[in-house]
Amino acid sequence: MAEADVQPPALIHSTQRYLEGPEATELHTVIIWTNDLSPATKGDGKIWVIYIHGGAWRDPAVDSMAFEPTVSNLWTSSKNSAIGAFASINYRLSPYPSHAQKPSNPNDSSRNVHHPAHLLDVANALLYLDEQYGIANRYILAGHSAGATMAFQLSNSYLKDALLPTPTCVLGVAGIYHFDDFVEAHKHIPAYKEIMENAFPDHNVWEDASPSLTKLSGPALWEEAKVIIISHSDADELVEEGQSSTMIKRARSIVQAERVHSIQTTGKHDEVWENEWNIKVGKSRVNHLLSSPSDDNRDAVTFSRMVLLTILILQS
């Protein structure tokens, strides 16, 4: 008689503030999902998956809850998973007074910031998670779109009195890594330039804010990771393929990067993380990636499957 499938323990989630005091806003929060049998504390050795959402640095309709479908699918699809917990970071947004449903108010301190405020919020969230749970050297930092940009922007050079916890992997999906190229590739659509100038109004910082170009002192956080994954979908209608290829070239030129993988995803820009189905990753695919780390992998995968693939690579 076949043994019945054992269901994974239920996940519980909580919203925690990573910044307190008079400067804290409603967006200085992080959602954490853990199971009620294991609090994913410093001693359990399990991997955290930490997500930075996209939304062009300004969209109030895209927040930390965007990660919930991926969390659910990853948890139920990996019964004996190495994943101990998930976290999804909110951060302050740039102005968006023309948003149809939720226009920003100039008096709202949570929706009127510019670079590097978004990045500093994400950095503070990581520092909080490390203080509370000891995530250093055991977390996957994943970002989509503007979130992927921030995952590759993070650097201790932005901080004064703290060191960011080292990730075991940085995963960027549909990121923007070269700002001038991004605007030039879409120069026939004024909204692209507007988005970038809204989040980064000082054009003088564009080079150092572009992960593929930056000359800021000290290594970026991604350079310290064991595994670096940069992904793009050919069906992405908003971000051109040149962004990922430029970042891959930069990553493979960095000595500290032990493993750099280019993995193809499926779907349009937002479908990568909105649609999560058929989450299966074969060990043979992992072995292929490890044997050819410099070759682009053209096998189509979704966001959830990419995270599982990342974990298998880390365990190999």
PDB file of C-alpha atoms in Angstrom:
ATOM      1  CA  MET A   1       0.000   0.000   0.000  1.00  0.00           C
ATOM      2  CA  ALA A   2       1.461   3.333  -1.062  1.00  0.00           C
ATOM      3  CA  GLU A   3       2.291   5.777   1.658  1.00  0.00           C
ATOM      4  CA  ALA A   4      -0.052   8.746   1.691  1.00  0.00           C
ATOM      5  CA  ASP A   5       1.403  12.083   0.790  1.00  0.00           C
ATOM      6  CA  VAL A   6       2.338  14.077   3.844  1.00  0.00           C
ATOM      7  CA  GLN A   7       1.056  17.605   3.662  1.00  0.00           C
ATOM      8  CA  PRO A   8       3.500  20.347   4.652  1.00  0.00           C
ATOM      9  CA  PRO A   9       2.628  22.199   7.857  1.00  0.00           C
ATOM     10  CA  ALA A  10       0.490  25.270   7.411  1.00  0.00           C
ATOM     11  CA  LEU A  11       2.143  28.611   6.903  1.00  0.00           C
ATOM     12  CA  ILE A  12       1.313  31.555   9.096  1.00  0.00           C
ATOM     13  CA  HIS A  13       2.139  35.097   8.134  1.00  0.00           C
ATOM     14  CA  SER A  14       2.704  38.271  10.056  1.00  0.00           C
ATOM     15  CA  THR A  15       3.417  41.869   9.155  1.00  0.00           C
ATOM     16  CA  GLN A  16       6.341  43.348  11.044  1.00  0.00           C
ATOM     17  CA  ARG A  17       7.758  46.861  11.137  1.00  0.00           C
ATOM     18  CA  TYR A  18      11.435  47.106  10.276  1.00  0.00           C
ATOM     19  CA  LEU A  19      11.622  50.800  11.139  1.00  0.00           C
ATOM     20  CA  GLU A  20      10.203  52.566  14.185  1.00  0.00           C
ATOM     21  CA  GLY A  21      10.123  56.184  15.239  1.00  0.00           C
ATOM     22  CA  PRO A  22       8.857  59.460  13.793  1.00  0.00           C
ATOM     23  CA  GLU A  23      10.232  58.767  10.302  1.00  0.00           C
ATOM     24  CA  ALA A  24       8.510  55.386   9.987  1.00  0.00           C
ATOM     25  CA  THR A  25       5.623  55.114   7.518  1.00  0.00           C
ATOM     26  CA  GLU A  26       2.984  52.511   6.727  1.00  0.00           C
ATOM     27  CA  LEU A  27       5.297  51.093   4.053  1.00  0.00           C
ATOM     28  CA  HIS A  28       8.181  50.349   6.410  1.00  0.00           C
ATOM     29  CA  THR A  29       6.932  46.797   6.817  1.00  0.00           C
ATOM     30  CA  VAL A  30       7.891  43.277   5.849  1.00  0.00           C
ATOM     31  CA  ILE A  31       5.536  40.313   5.577  1.00  0.00           C
ATOM     32  CA  ILE A  32       6.974  37.079   6.946  1.00  0.00           C
ATOM     33  CA  TRP A  33       5.618  33.590   6.283  1.00  0.00           C
ATOM     34  CA  THR A  34       6.752  30.751   8.559  1.00  0.00           C
ATOM     35  CA  ASN A  35       5.259  27.406   9.520  1.00  0.00           C
ATOM     36  CA  ASP A  36       3.971  26.925  13.022  1.00  0.00           C
ATOM     37  CA  LEU A  37       6.335  24.009  13.701  1.00  0.00           C
ATOM     38  CA  SER A  38       9.549  25.851  12.909  1.00  0.00           C
ATOM     39  CA  PRO A  39      10.045  29.578  13.500  1.00  0.00           C
ATOM     40  CA  ALA A  40      13.039  29.647  11.118  1.00  0.00           C
ATOM     41  CA  THR A  41      15.328  31.019  13.782  1.00  0.00           C
ATOM     42  CA  LYS A  42      19.088  31.410  13.625  1.00  0.00           C
ATOM     43  CA  GLY A  43      19.836  27.802  14.504  1.00  0.00           C
ATOM     44  CA  ASP A  44      17.594  25.870  12.151  1.00  0.00           C
ATOM     45  CA  GLY A  45      19.871  26.186   9.103  1.00  0.00           C
ATOM     46  CA  LYS A  46      17.037  26.529   6.601  1.00  0.00           C
ATOM     47  CA  ILE A  47      16.962  28.939   3.678  1.00  0.00           C
ATOM     48  CA  TRP A  48      14.937  32.124   3.623  1.00  0.00           C
ATOM     49  CA  VAL A  49      13.472  33.404   0.350  1.00  0.00           C
ATOM     50  CA  ILE A  50      13.241  37.195   0.504  1.00  0.00           C
ATOM     51  CA  TYR A  51      11.403  39.107  -2.217  1.00  0.00           C
ATOM     52  CA  ILE A  52      11.581  42.716  -3.435  1.00  0.00           C
ATOM     53  CA  HIS A  53       8.496  43.644  -5.463  1.00  0.00           C
ATOM     54  CA  GLY A  54       8.467  45.734  -8.623  1.00  0.00           C
ATOM     55  CA  GLY A  55       6.035  48.405  -9.742  1.00  0.00           C
ATOM     56  CA  ALA A  56       8.298  51.027 -11.332  1.00  0.00           C
ATOM     57  CA  TRP A  57       9.240  52.388  -7.890  1.00  0.00           C
ATOM     58  CA  ARG A  58       5.822  54.071  -7.678  1.00  0.00           C
ATOM     59  CA  ASP A  59       2.815  51.772  -8.232  1.00  0.00           C
ATOM     60  CA  PRO A  60       0.680  51.419  -5.062  1.00  0.00           C
ATOM     61  CA  ALA A  61      -1.130  48.422  -6.564  1.00  0.00           C
ATOM     62  CA  VAL A  62       2.057  46.335  -6.375  1.00  0.00           C
ATOM     63  CA  ASP A  63       3.255  45.628  -2.858  1.00  0.00           C
ATOM     64  CA  SER A  64       4.656  42.889  -0.640  1.00  0.00           C
ATOM     65  CA  MET A  65       1.528  40.740  -1.052  1.00  0.00           C
ATOM     66  CA  ALA A  66       2.440  40.260  -4.720  1.00  0.00           C
ATOM     67  CA  PHE A  67       4.680  37.444  -3.505  1.00  0.00           C
ATOM     68  CA  GLU A  68       1.892  35.469  -1.797  1.00  0.00           C
ATOM     69  CA  PRO A  69       0.963  33.209  -4.782  1.00  0.00           C
ATOM     70  CA  THR A  70       4.616  32.249  -5.195  1.00  0.00           C
ATOM     71  CA  VAL A  71       4.941  31.540  -1.469  1.00  0.00           C
ATOM     72  CA  SER A  72       1.901  29.276  -1.535  1.00  0.00           C
ATOM     73  CA  ASN A  73       3.079  27.357  -4.573  1.00  0.00           C
ATOM     74  CA  LEU A  74       6.634  26.956  -3.345  1.00  0.00           C
ATOM     75  CA  TRP A  75       5.511  25.716   0.056  1.00  0.00           C
ATOM     76  CA  THR A  76       2.989  23.161  -1.194  1.00  0.00           C
ATOM     77  CA  SER A  77       5.281  21.971  -3.986  1.00  0.00           C
ATOM     78  CA  SER A  78       8.295  21.181  -1.841  1.00  0.00           C
ATOM     79  CA  LYS A  79       7.247  18.860   0.995  1.00  0.00           C
ATOM     80  CA  ASN A  80      10.747  18.324   2.375  1.00  0.00           C
ATOM     81  CA  SER A  81      12.020  21.690   1.321  1.00  0.00           C
ATOM     82  CA  ALA A  82      15.118  23.422   2.569  1.00  0.00           C
ATOM     83  CA  ILE A  83      13.017  26.587   2.742  1.00  0.00           C
ATOM     84  CA  GLY A  84      12.392  27.705   6.302  1.00  0.00           C
ATOM     85  CA  ALA A  85      10.611  30.994   5.747  1.00  0.00           C
ATOM     86  CA  PHE A  86       9.639  33.662   3.258  1.00  0.00           C
ATOM     87  CA  ALA A  87       9.695  37.436   3.507  1.00  0.00           C
ATOM     88  CA  SER A  88       8.432  40.181   1.211  1.00  0.00           C
ATOM     89  CA  ILE A  89       9.568  43.758   1.690  1.00  0.00           C
ATOM     90  CA  ASN A  90       7.533  46.928   1.375  1.00  0.00           C
ATOM     91  CA  TYR A  91       9.379  50.188   0.767  1.00  0.00           C
ATOM     92  CA  ARG A  92       8.460  53.815   0.254  1.00  0.00           C
ATOM     93  CA  LEU A  93       7.403  54.826  -3.245  1.00  0.00           C
ATOM     94  CA  SER A  94       8.008  57.717  -5.601  1.00  0.00           C
ATOM     95  CA  PRO A  95       5.121  60.081  -6.427  1.00  0.00           C
ATOM     96  CA  TYR A  96       2.312  58.865  -8.661  1.00  0.00           C
ATOM     97  CA  PRO A  97      -0.362  61.618  -8.635  1.00  0.00           C
ATOM     98  CA  SER A  98      -1.929  60.345 -11.872  1.00  0.00           C
ATOM     99  CA  HIS A  99      -2.639  56.814 -10.614  1.00  0.00           C
ATOM    100  CA  ALA A 100      -6.264  56.014 -11.456  1.00  0.00           C
ATOM    101  CA  GLN A 101      -7.301  54.380  -8.175  1.00  0.00           C
ATOM    102  CA  LYS A 102      -4.775  55.578  -5.607  1.00  0.00           C
ATOM    103  CA  PRO A 103      -3.178  58.887  -6.630  1.00  0.00           C
ATOM    104  CA  SER A 104      -0.348  59.949  -4.362  1.00  0.00           C
ATOM    105  CA  ASN A 105      -0.753  62.914  -2.043  1.00  0.00           C
ATOM    106  CA  PRO A 106       2.190  65.330  -1.741  1.00  0.00           C
ATOM    107  CA  ASN A 107       1.737  65.213   2.044  1.00  0.00           C
ATOM    108  CA  ASP A 108       2.122  61.421   2.180  1.00  0.00           C
ATOM    109  CA  SER A 109       5.703  60.718   3.258  1.00  0.00           C
ATOM    110  CA  SER A 110       5.397  57.079   2.206  1.00  0.00           C
ATOM    111  CA  ARG A 111       4.814  57.966  -1.454  1.00  0.00           C
ATOM    112  CA  ASN A 112       7.027  60.948  -2.201  1.00  0.00           C
ATOM    113  CA  VAL A 113      10.605  59.699  -2.136  1.00  0.00           C
ATOM    114  CA  HIS A 114      13.370  59.296  -4.684  1.00  0.00           C
ATOM    115  CA  HIS A 115      16.571  57.284  -4.978  1.00  0.00           C
ATOM    116  CA  PRO A 116      18.227  56.160  -2.757  1.00  0.00           C
ATOM    117  CA  ALA A 117      15.269  56.115  -0.328  1.00  0.00           C
ATOM    118  CA  HIS A 118      13.709  52.956  -1.809  1.00  0.00           C
ATOM    119  CA  LEU A 119      17.049  51.186  -1.611  1.00  0.00           C
ATOM    120  CA  LEU A 120      17.747  52.298   1.949  1.00  0.00           C
ATOM    121  CA  ASP A 121      14.356  50.945   3.003  1.00  0.00           C
ATOM    122  CA  VAL A 122      15.166  47.531   1.531  1.00  0.00           C
ATOM    123  CA  ALA A 123      18.567  47.635   3.222  1.00  0.00           C
ATOM    124  CA  ASN A 124      16.962  48.424   6.575  1.00  0.00           C
ATOM    125  CA  ALA A 125      14.522  45.557   6.109  1.00  0.00           C
ATOM    126  CA  LEU A 126      17.406  43.130   5.507  1.00  0.00           C
ATOM    127  CA  LEU A 127      19.225  44.440   8.581  1.00  0.00           C
ATOM    128  CA  TYR A 128      16.062  43.926  10.625  1.00  0.00           C
ATOM    129  CA  LEU A 129      15.591  40.363   9.361  1.00  0.00           C
ATOM    130  CA  ASP A 130      19.192  39.544  10.151  1.00  0.00           C
ATOM    131  CA  GLU A 131      18.901  40.964  13.649  1.00  0.00           C
ATOM    132  CA  GLN A 132      15.712  39.019  14.321  1.00  0.00           C
ATOM    133  CA  TYR A 133      16.384  35.751  12.484  1.00  0.00           C
ATOM    134  CA  GLY A 134      20.055  35.597  11.532  1.00  0.00           C
ATOM    135  CA  ILE A 135      19.533  35.360   7.770  1.00  0.00           C
ATOM    136  CA  ALA A 136      23.173  36.008   6.780  1.00  0.00           C
ATOM    137  CA  ASN A 137      24.567  33.375   4.402  1.00  0.00           C
ATOM    138  CA  ARG A 138      21.258  31.536   4.255  1.00  0.00           C
ATOM    139  CA  TYR A 139      18.864  33.608   2.200  1.00  0.00           C
ATOM    140  CA  ILE A 140      17.935  33.947  -1.452  1.00  0.00           C
ATOM    141  CA  LEU A 141      17.333  37.581  -2.386  1.00  0.00           C
ATOM    142  CA  ALA A 142      14.869  37.657  -5.277  1.00  0.00           C
ATOM    143  CA  GLY A 143      13.527  40.687  -7.095  1.00  0.00           C
ATOM    144  CA  HIS A 144      11.227  41.371 -10.018  1.00  0.00           C
ATOM    145  CA  SER A 145      11.515  44.400 -12.331  1.00  0.00           C
ATOM    146  CA  ALA A 146      12.397  47.434 -10.159  1.00  0.00           C
ATOM    147  CA  GLY A 147      12.833  44.933  -7.323  1.00  0.00           C
ATOM    148  CA  ALA A 148      15.465  43.099  -9.357  1.00  0.00           C
ATOM    149  CA  THR A 149      17.218  46.402  -9.978  1.00  0.00           C
ATOM    150  CA  MET A 150      17.376  47.032  -6.238  1.00  0.00           C
ATOM    151  CA  ALA A 151      18.587  43.501  -5.526  1.00  0.00           C
ATOM    152  CA  PHE A 152      21.592  44.265  -7.738  1.00  0.00           C
ATOM    153  CA  GLN A 153      22.018  47.854  -6.470  1.00  0.00           C
ATOM    154  CA  LEU A 154      22.370  46.950  -2.803  1.00  0.00           C
ATOM    155  CA  SER A 155      25.789  47.790  -1.431  1.00  0.00           C
ATOM    156  CA  ASN A 156      27.310  48.650   1.910  1.00  0.00           C
ATOM    157  CA  SER A 157      28.495  51.889   0.313  1.00  0.00           C
ATOM    158  CA  TYR A 158      24.951  53.219   0.826  1.00  0.00           C
ATOM    159  CA  LEU A 159      25.154  52.559   4.579  1.00  0.00           C
ATOM    160  CA  LYS A 160      27.129  54.357   7.274  1.00  0.00           C
ATOM    161  CA  ASP A 161      27.199  52.194  10.367  1.00  0.00           C
ATOM    162  CA  ALA A 162      26.045  48.719   9.352  1.00  0.00           C
ATOM    163  CA  LEU A 163      26.924  45.807   7.080  1.00  0.00           C
ATOM    164  CA  LEU A 164      24.274  44.075   5.024  1.00  0.00           C
ATOM    165  CA  PRO A 165      23.826  40.325   5.601  1.00  0.00           C
ATOM    166  CA  THR A 166      25.449  38.301   2.825  1.00  0.00           C
ATOM    167  CA  PRO A 167      22.969  36.388   0.640  1.00  0.00           C
ATOM    168  CA  THR A 168      23.632  32.886  -0.583  1.00  0.00           C
ATOM    169  CA  CYS A 169      21.999  33.769  -3.916  1.00  0.00           C
ATOM    170  CA  VAL A 170      20.738  36.870  -5.714  1.00  0.00           C
ATOM    171  CA  LEU A 171      18.021  36.279  -8.295  1.00  0.00           C
ATOM    172  CA  GLY A 172      16.899  39.049 -10.641  1.00  0.00           C
ATOM    173  CA  VAL A 173      13.932  38.673 -12.989  1.00  0.00           C
ATOM    174  CA  ALA A 174      13.112  41.291 -15.659  1.00  0.00           C
ATOM    175  CA  GLY A 175      15.361  43.851 -14.017  1.00  0.00           C
ATOM    176  CA  ILE A 176      16.533  47.233 -15.291  1.00  0.00           C
ATOM    177  CA  TYR A 177      20.312  47.332 -15.059  1.00  0.00           C
ATOM    178  CA  HIS A 178      21.373  50.100 -17.484  1.00  0.00           C
ATOM    179  CA  PHE A 179      19.165  53.178 -17.149  1.00  0.00           C
ATOM    180  CA  ASP A 180      20.244  55.158 -20.206  1.00  0.00           C
ATOM    181  CA  ASP A 181      19.947  52.105 -22.463  1.00  0.00           C
ATOM    182  CA  PHE A 182      16.488  51.410 -21.026  1.00  0.00           C
ATOM    183  CA  VAL A 183      15.217  54.895 -21.840  1.00  0.00           C
ATOM    184  CA  GLU A 184      16.876  54.874 -25.270  1.00  0.00           C
ATOM    185  CA  ALA A 185      15.363  51.491 -26.192  1.00  0.00           C
ATOM    186  CA  HIS A 186      11.885  52.899 -25.493  1.00  0.00           C
ATOM    187  CA  LYS A 187      12.390  56.506 -26.569  1.00  0.00           C
ATOM    188  CA  HIS A 188       9.170  56.376 -28.605  1.00  0.00           C
ATOM    189  CA  ILE A 189       7.234  55.938 -25.326  1.00  0.00           C
ATOM    190  CA  PRO A 190       7.640  59.025 -23.079  1.00  0.00           C
ATOM    191  CA  ALA A 191       6.403  57.125 -20.013  1.00  0.00           C
ATOM    192  CA  TYR A 192       9.695  55.221 -19.750  1.00  0.00           C
ATOM    193  CA  LYS A 193      11.752  58.364 -19.314  1.00  0.00           C
ATOM    194  CA  GLU A 194       9.118  59.759 -16.961  1.00  0.00           C
ATOM    195  CA  ILE A 195       9.299  56.645 -14.748  1.00  0.00           C
ATOM    196  CA  MET A 196      13.077  56.743 -14.494  1.00  0.00           C
ATOM    197  CA  GLU A 197      13.270  60.487 -13.873  1.00  0.00           C
ATOM    198  CA  ASN A 198      10.514  60.188 -11.279  1.00  0.00           C
ATOM    199  CA  ALA A 199      12.478  57.643  -9.242  1.00  0.00           C
ATOM    200  CA  PHE A 200      15.939  59.020 -10.122  1.00  0.00           C
ATOM    201  CA  PRO A 201      15.468  62.763 -10.773  1.00  0.00           C
ATOM    202  CA  ASP A 202      19.200  63.497 -10.626  1.00  0.00           C
ATOM    203  CA  HIS A 203      20.571  62.189 -13.915  1.00  0.00           C
ATOM    204  CA  ASN A 204      24.095  62.493 -12.525  1.00  0.00           C
ATOM    205  CA  VAL A 205      23.497  59.397 -10.374  1.00  0.00           C
ATOM    206  CA  TRP A 206      22.187  57.209 -13.192  1.00  0.00           C
ATOM    207  CA  GLU A 207      25.536  55.607 -13.946  1.00  0.00           C
ATOM    208  CA  ASP A 208      26.286  54.611 -10.368  1.00  0.00           C
ATOM    209  CA  ALA A 209      22.652  53.602  -9.823  1.00  0.00           C
ATOM    210  CA  SER A 210      22.795  51.304 -12.875  1.00  0.00           C
ATOM    211  CA  PRO A 211      23.980  47.904 -11.573  1.00  0.00           C
ATOM    212  CA  SER A 212      25.781  47.090 -14.811  1.00  0.00           C
ATOM    213  CA  LEU A 213      27.793  50.332 -14.749  1.00  0.00           C
ATOM    214  CA  THR A 214      28.279  51.395 -11.147  1.00  0.00           C
ATOM    215  CA  LYS A 215      31.702  52.403  -9.901  1.00  0.00           C
ATOM    216  CA  LEU A 216      30.708  52.843  -6.263  1.00  0.00           C
ATOM    217  CA  SER A 217      33.400  51.850  -3.787  1.00  0.00           C
ATOM    218  CA  GLY A 218      33.354  48.321  -2.457  1.00  0.00           C
ATOM    219  CA  PRO A 219      31.599  45.268  -3.854  1.00  0.00           C
ATOM    220  CA  ALA A 220      27.863  45.200  -4.437  1.00  0.00           C
ATOM    221  CA  LEU A 221      25.957  42.718  -2.293  1.00  0.00           C
ATOM    222  CA  TRP A 222      25.350  40.361  -5.238  1.00  0.00           C
ATOM    223  CA  GLU A 223      29.091  39.981  -5.752  1.00  0.00           C
ATOM    224  CA  GLU A 224      29.320  38.178  -2.399  1.00  0.00           C
ATOM    225  CA  ALA A 225      26.644  35.597  -3.261  1.00  0.00           C
ATOM    226  CA  LYS A 226      27.507  31.984  -4.082  1.00  0.00           C
ATOM    227  CA  VAL A 227      24.991  31.874  -6.929  1.00  0.00           C
ATOM    228  CA  ILE A 228      23.853  34.720  -9.176  1.00  0.00           C
ATOM    229  CA  ILE A 229      20.861  34.231 -11.466  1.00  0.00           C
ATOM    230  CA  ILE A 230      19.701  36.770 -14.043  1.00  0.00           C
ATOM    231  CA  SER A 231      16.525  35.990 -15.913  1.00  0.00           C
ATOM    232  CA  HIS A 232      14.427  37.401 -18.721  1.00  0.00           C
ATOM    233  CA  SER A 233      11.458  36.314 -20.816  1.00  0.00           C
ATOM    234  CA  ASP A 234      11.394  36.730 -24.584  1.00  0.00           C
ATOM    235  CA  ALA A 235       7.702  37.582 -24.173  1.00  0.00           C
ATOM    236  CA  ASP A 236       8.412  40.502 -21.814  1.00  0.00           C
ATOM    237  CA  GLU A 237       6.688  43.472 -23.413  1.00  0.00           C
ATOM    238  CA  LEU A 238       8.063  46.119 -21.035  1.00  0.00           C
ATOM    239  CA  VAL A 239      11.768  45.406 -20.472  1.00  0.00           C
ATOM    240  CA  GLU A 240      14.056  44.584 -23.387  1.00  0.00           C
ATOM    241  CA  GLU A 241      16.341  41.537 -23.407  1.00  0.00           C
ATOM    242  CA  GLY A 242      19.397  43.776 -23.607  1.00  0.00           C
ATOM    243  CA  GLN A 243      19.012  44.654 -19.940  1.00  0.00           C
ATOM    244  CA  SER A 244      19.625  41.095 -18.759  1.00  0.00           C
ATOM    245  CA  SER A 245      22.409  40.427 -21.260  1.00  0.00           C
ATOM    246  CA  THR A 246      24.227  43.583 -20.148  1.00  0.00           C
ATOM    247  CA  MET A 247      24.000  42.542 -16.498  1.00  0.00           C
ATOM    248  CA  ILE A 248      25.110  38.995 -17.268  1.00  0.00           C
ATOM    249  CA  LYS A 249      28.187  40.356 -19.029  1.00  0.00           C
ATOM    250  CA  ARG A 250      29.004  42.555 -16.035  1.00  0.00           C
ATOM    251  CA  ALA A 251      28.444  39.725 -13.552  1.00  0.00           C
ATOM    252  CA  ARG A 252      30.688  37.328 -15.450  1.00  0.00           C
ATOM    253  CA  SER A 253      33.463  39.909 -15.391  1.00  0.00           C
ATOM    254  CA  ILE A 254      33.460  40.014 -11.578  1.00  0.00           C
ATOM    255  CA  VAL A 255      36.009  37.705  -9.982  1.00  0.00           C
ATOM    256  CA  GLN A 256      34.028  37.312  -6.774  1.00  0.00           C
ATOM    257  CA  ALA A 257      31.035  35.813  -8.598  1.00  0.00           C
ATOM    258  CA  GLU A 258      31.474  32.051  -8.309  1.00  0.00           C
ATOM    259  CA  ARG A 259      28.442  31.084 -10.361  1.00  0.00           C
ATOM    260  CA  VAL A 260      26.503  33.211 -12.821  1.00  0.00           C
ATOM    261  CA  HIS A 261      23.492  31.706 -14.576  1.00  0.00           C
ATOM    262  CA  SER A 262      21.206  33.094 -17.258  1.00  0.00           C
ATOM    263  CA  ILE A 263      17.821  31.389 -17.137  1.00  0.00           C
ATOM    264  CA  GLN A 264      14.922  31.928 -19.501  1.00  0.00           C
ATOM    265  CA  THR A 265      11.455  32.491 -18.038  1.00  0.00           C
ATOM    266  CA  THR A 266       8.069  32.418 -19.732  1.00  0.00           C
ATOM    267  CA  GLY A 267       5.287  34.938 -20.027  1.00  0.00           C
ATOM    268  CA  LYS A 268       4.849  38.659 -20.229  1.00  0.00           C
ATOM    269  CA  HIS A 269       6.430  41.064 -17.764  1.00  0.00           C
ATOM    270  CA  ASP A 270       4.028  40.494 -14.864  1.00  0.00           C
ATOM    271  CA  GLU A 271       3.037  36.934 -15.735  1.00  0.00           C
ATOM    272  CA  VAL A 272       6.408  35.640 -14.546  1.00  0.00           C
ATOM    273  CA  TRP A 273       5.293  35.875 -10.930  1.00  0.00           C
ATOM    274  CA  GLU A 274       1.496  36.131 -11.313  1.00  0.00           C
ATOM    275  CA  ASN A 275       1.086  32.713 -12.968  1.00  0.00           C
ATOM    276  CA  GLU A 276       2.679  29.837 -11.065  1.00  0.00           C
ATOM    277  CA  TRP A 277       1.852  26.353 -12.345  1.00  0.00           C
ATOM    278  CA  ASN A 278       3.446  22.936 -12.799  1.00  0.00           C
ATOM    279  CA  ILE A 279       6.362  23.541 -10.486  1.00  0.00           C
ATOM    280  CA  LYS A 280       8.815  20.746 -11.205  1.00  0.00           C
ATOM    281  CA  VAL A 281      12.577  20.911 -11.475  1.00  0.00           C
ATOM    282  CA  GLY A 282      14.665  17.990 -12.645  1.00  0.00           C
ATOM    283  CA  LYS A 283      18.055  17.136 -11.162  1.00  0.00           C
ATOM    284  CA  SER A 284      19.422  16.600 -14.660  1.00  0.00           C
ATOM    285  CA  ARG A 285      18.741  20.256 -15.441  1.00  0.00           C
ATOM    286  CA  VAL A 286      20.695  21.303 -12.360  1.00  0.00           C
ATOM    287  CA  ASN A 287      23.610  19.113 -13.413  1.00  0.00           C
ATOM    288  CA  HIS A 288      23.508  20.657 -16.887  1.00  0.00           C
ATOM    289  CA  LEU A 289      23.631  24.156 -15.433  1.00  0.00           C
ATOM    290  CA  LEU A 290      26.514  23.287 -13.158  1.00  0.00           C
ATOM    291  CA  SER A 291      28.490  21.671 -15.952  1.00  0.00           C
ATOM    292  CA  SER A 292      27.967  24.679 -18.247  1.00  0.00           C
ATOM    293  CA  PRO A 293      27.770  27.719 -15.955  1.00  0.00           C
ATOM    294  CA  SER A 294      28.732  30.137 -18.709  1.00  0.00           C
ATOM    295  CA  ASP A 295      26.089  29.054 -21.202  1.00  0.00           C
ATOM    296  CA  ASP A 296      22.675  30.652 -21.349  1.00  0.00           C
ATOM    297  CA  ASN A 297      19.938  28.284 -20.275  1.00  0.00           C
ATOM    298  CA  ARG A 298      17.015  28.572 -22.633  1.00  0.00           C
ATOM    299  CA  ASP A 299      14.680  26.188 -20.819  1.00  0.00           C
ATOM    300  CA  ALA A 300      11.536  28.067 -19.886  1.00  0.00           C
ATOM    301  CA  VAL A 301      10.758  28.254 -16.175  1.00  0.00           C
ATOM    302  CA  THR A 302       8.471  30.298 -13.947  1.00  0.00           C
ATOM    303  CA  PHE A 303       9.453  32.260 -10.861  1.00  0.00           C
ATOM    304  CA  SER A 304       8.609  29.474  -8.409  1.00  0.00           C
ATOM    305  CA  ARG A 305      10.451  26.860 -10.406  1.00  0.00           C
ATOM    306  CA  MET A 306      13.435  29.179 -10.635  1.00  0.00           C
ATOM    307  CA  VAL A 307      13.612  29.433  -6.842  1.00  0.00           C
ATOM    308  CA  LEU A 308      13.471  25.645  -6.522  1.00  0.00           C
ATOM    309  CA  LEU A 309      16.169  25.334  -9.162  1.00  0.00           C
ATOM    310  CA  THR A 310      18.281  27.810  -7.223  1.00  0.00           C
ATOM    311  CA  ILE A 311      17.974  25.715  -4.070  1.00  0.00           C
ATOM    312  CA  LEU A 312      19.027  22.569  -5.914  1.00  0.00           C
ATOM    313  CA  ILE A 313      22.050  24.405  -7.315  1.00  0.00           C
ATOM    314  CA  LEU A 314      22.980  25.553  -3.818  1.00  0.00           C
ATOM    315  CA  GLN A 315      22.686  21.992  -2.505  1.00  0.00           C
ATOM    316  CA  SER A 316      24.770  20.463  -5.301  1.00  0.00           C
TER     317      SER A 316
END
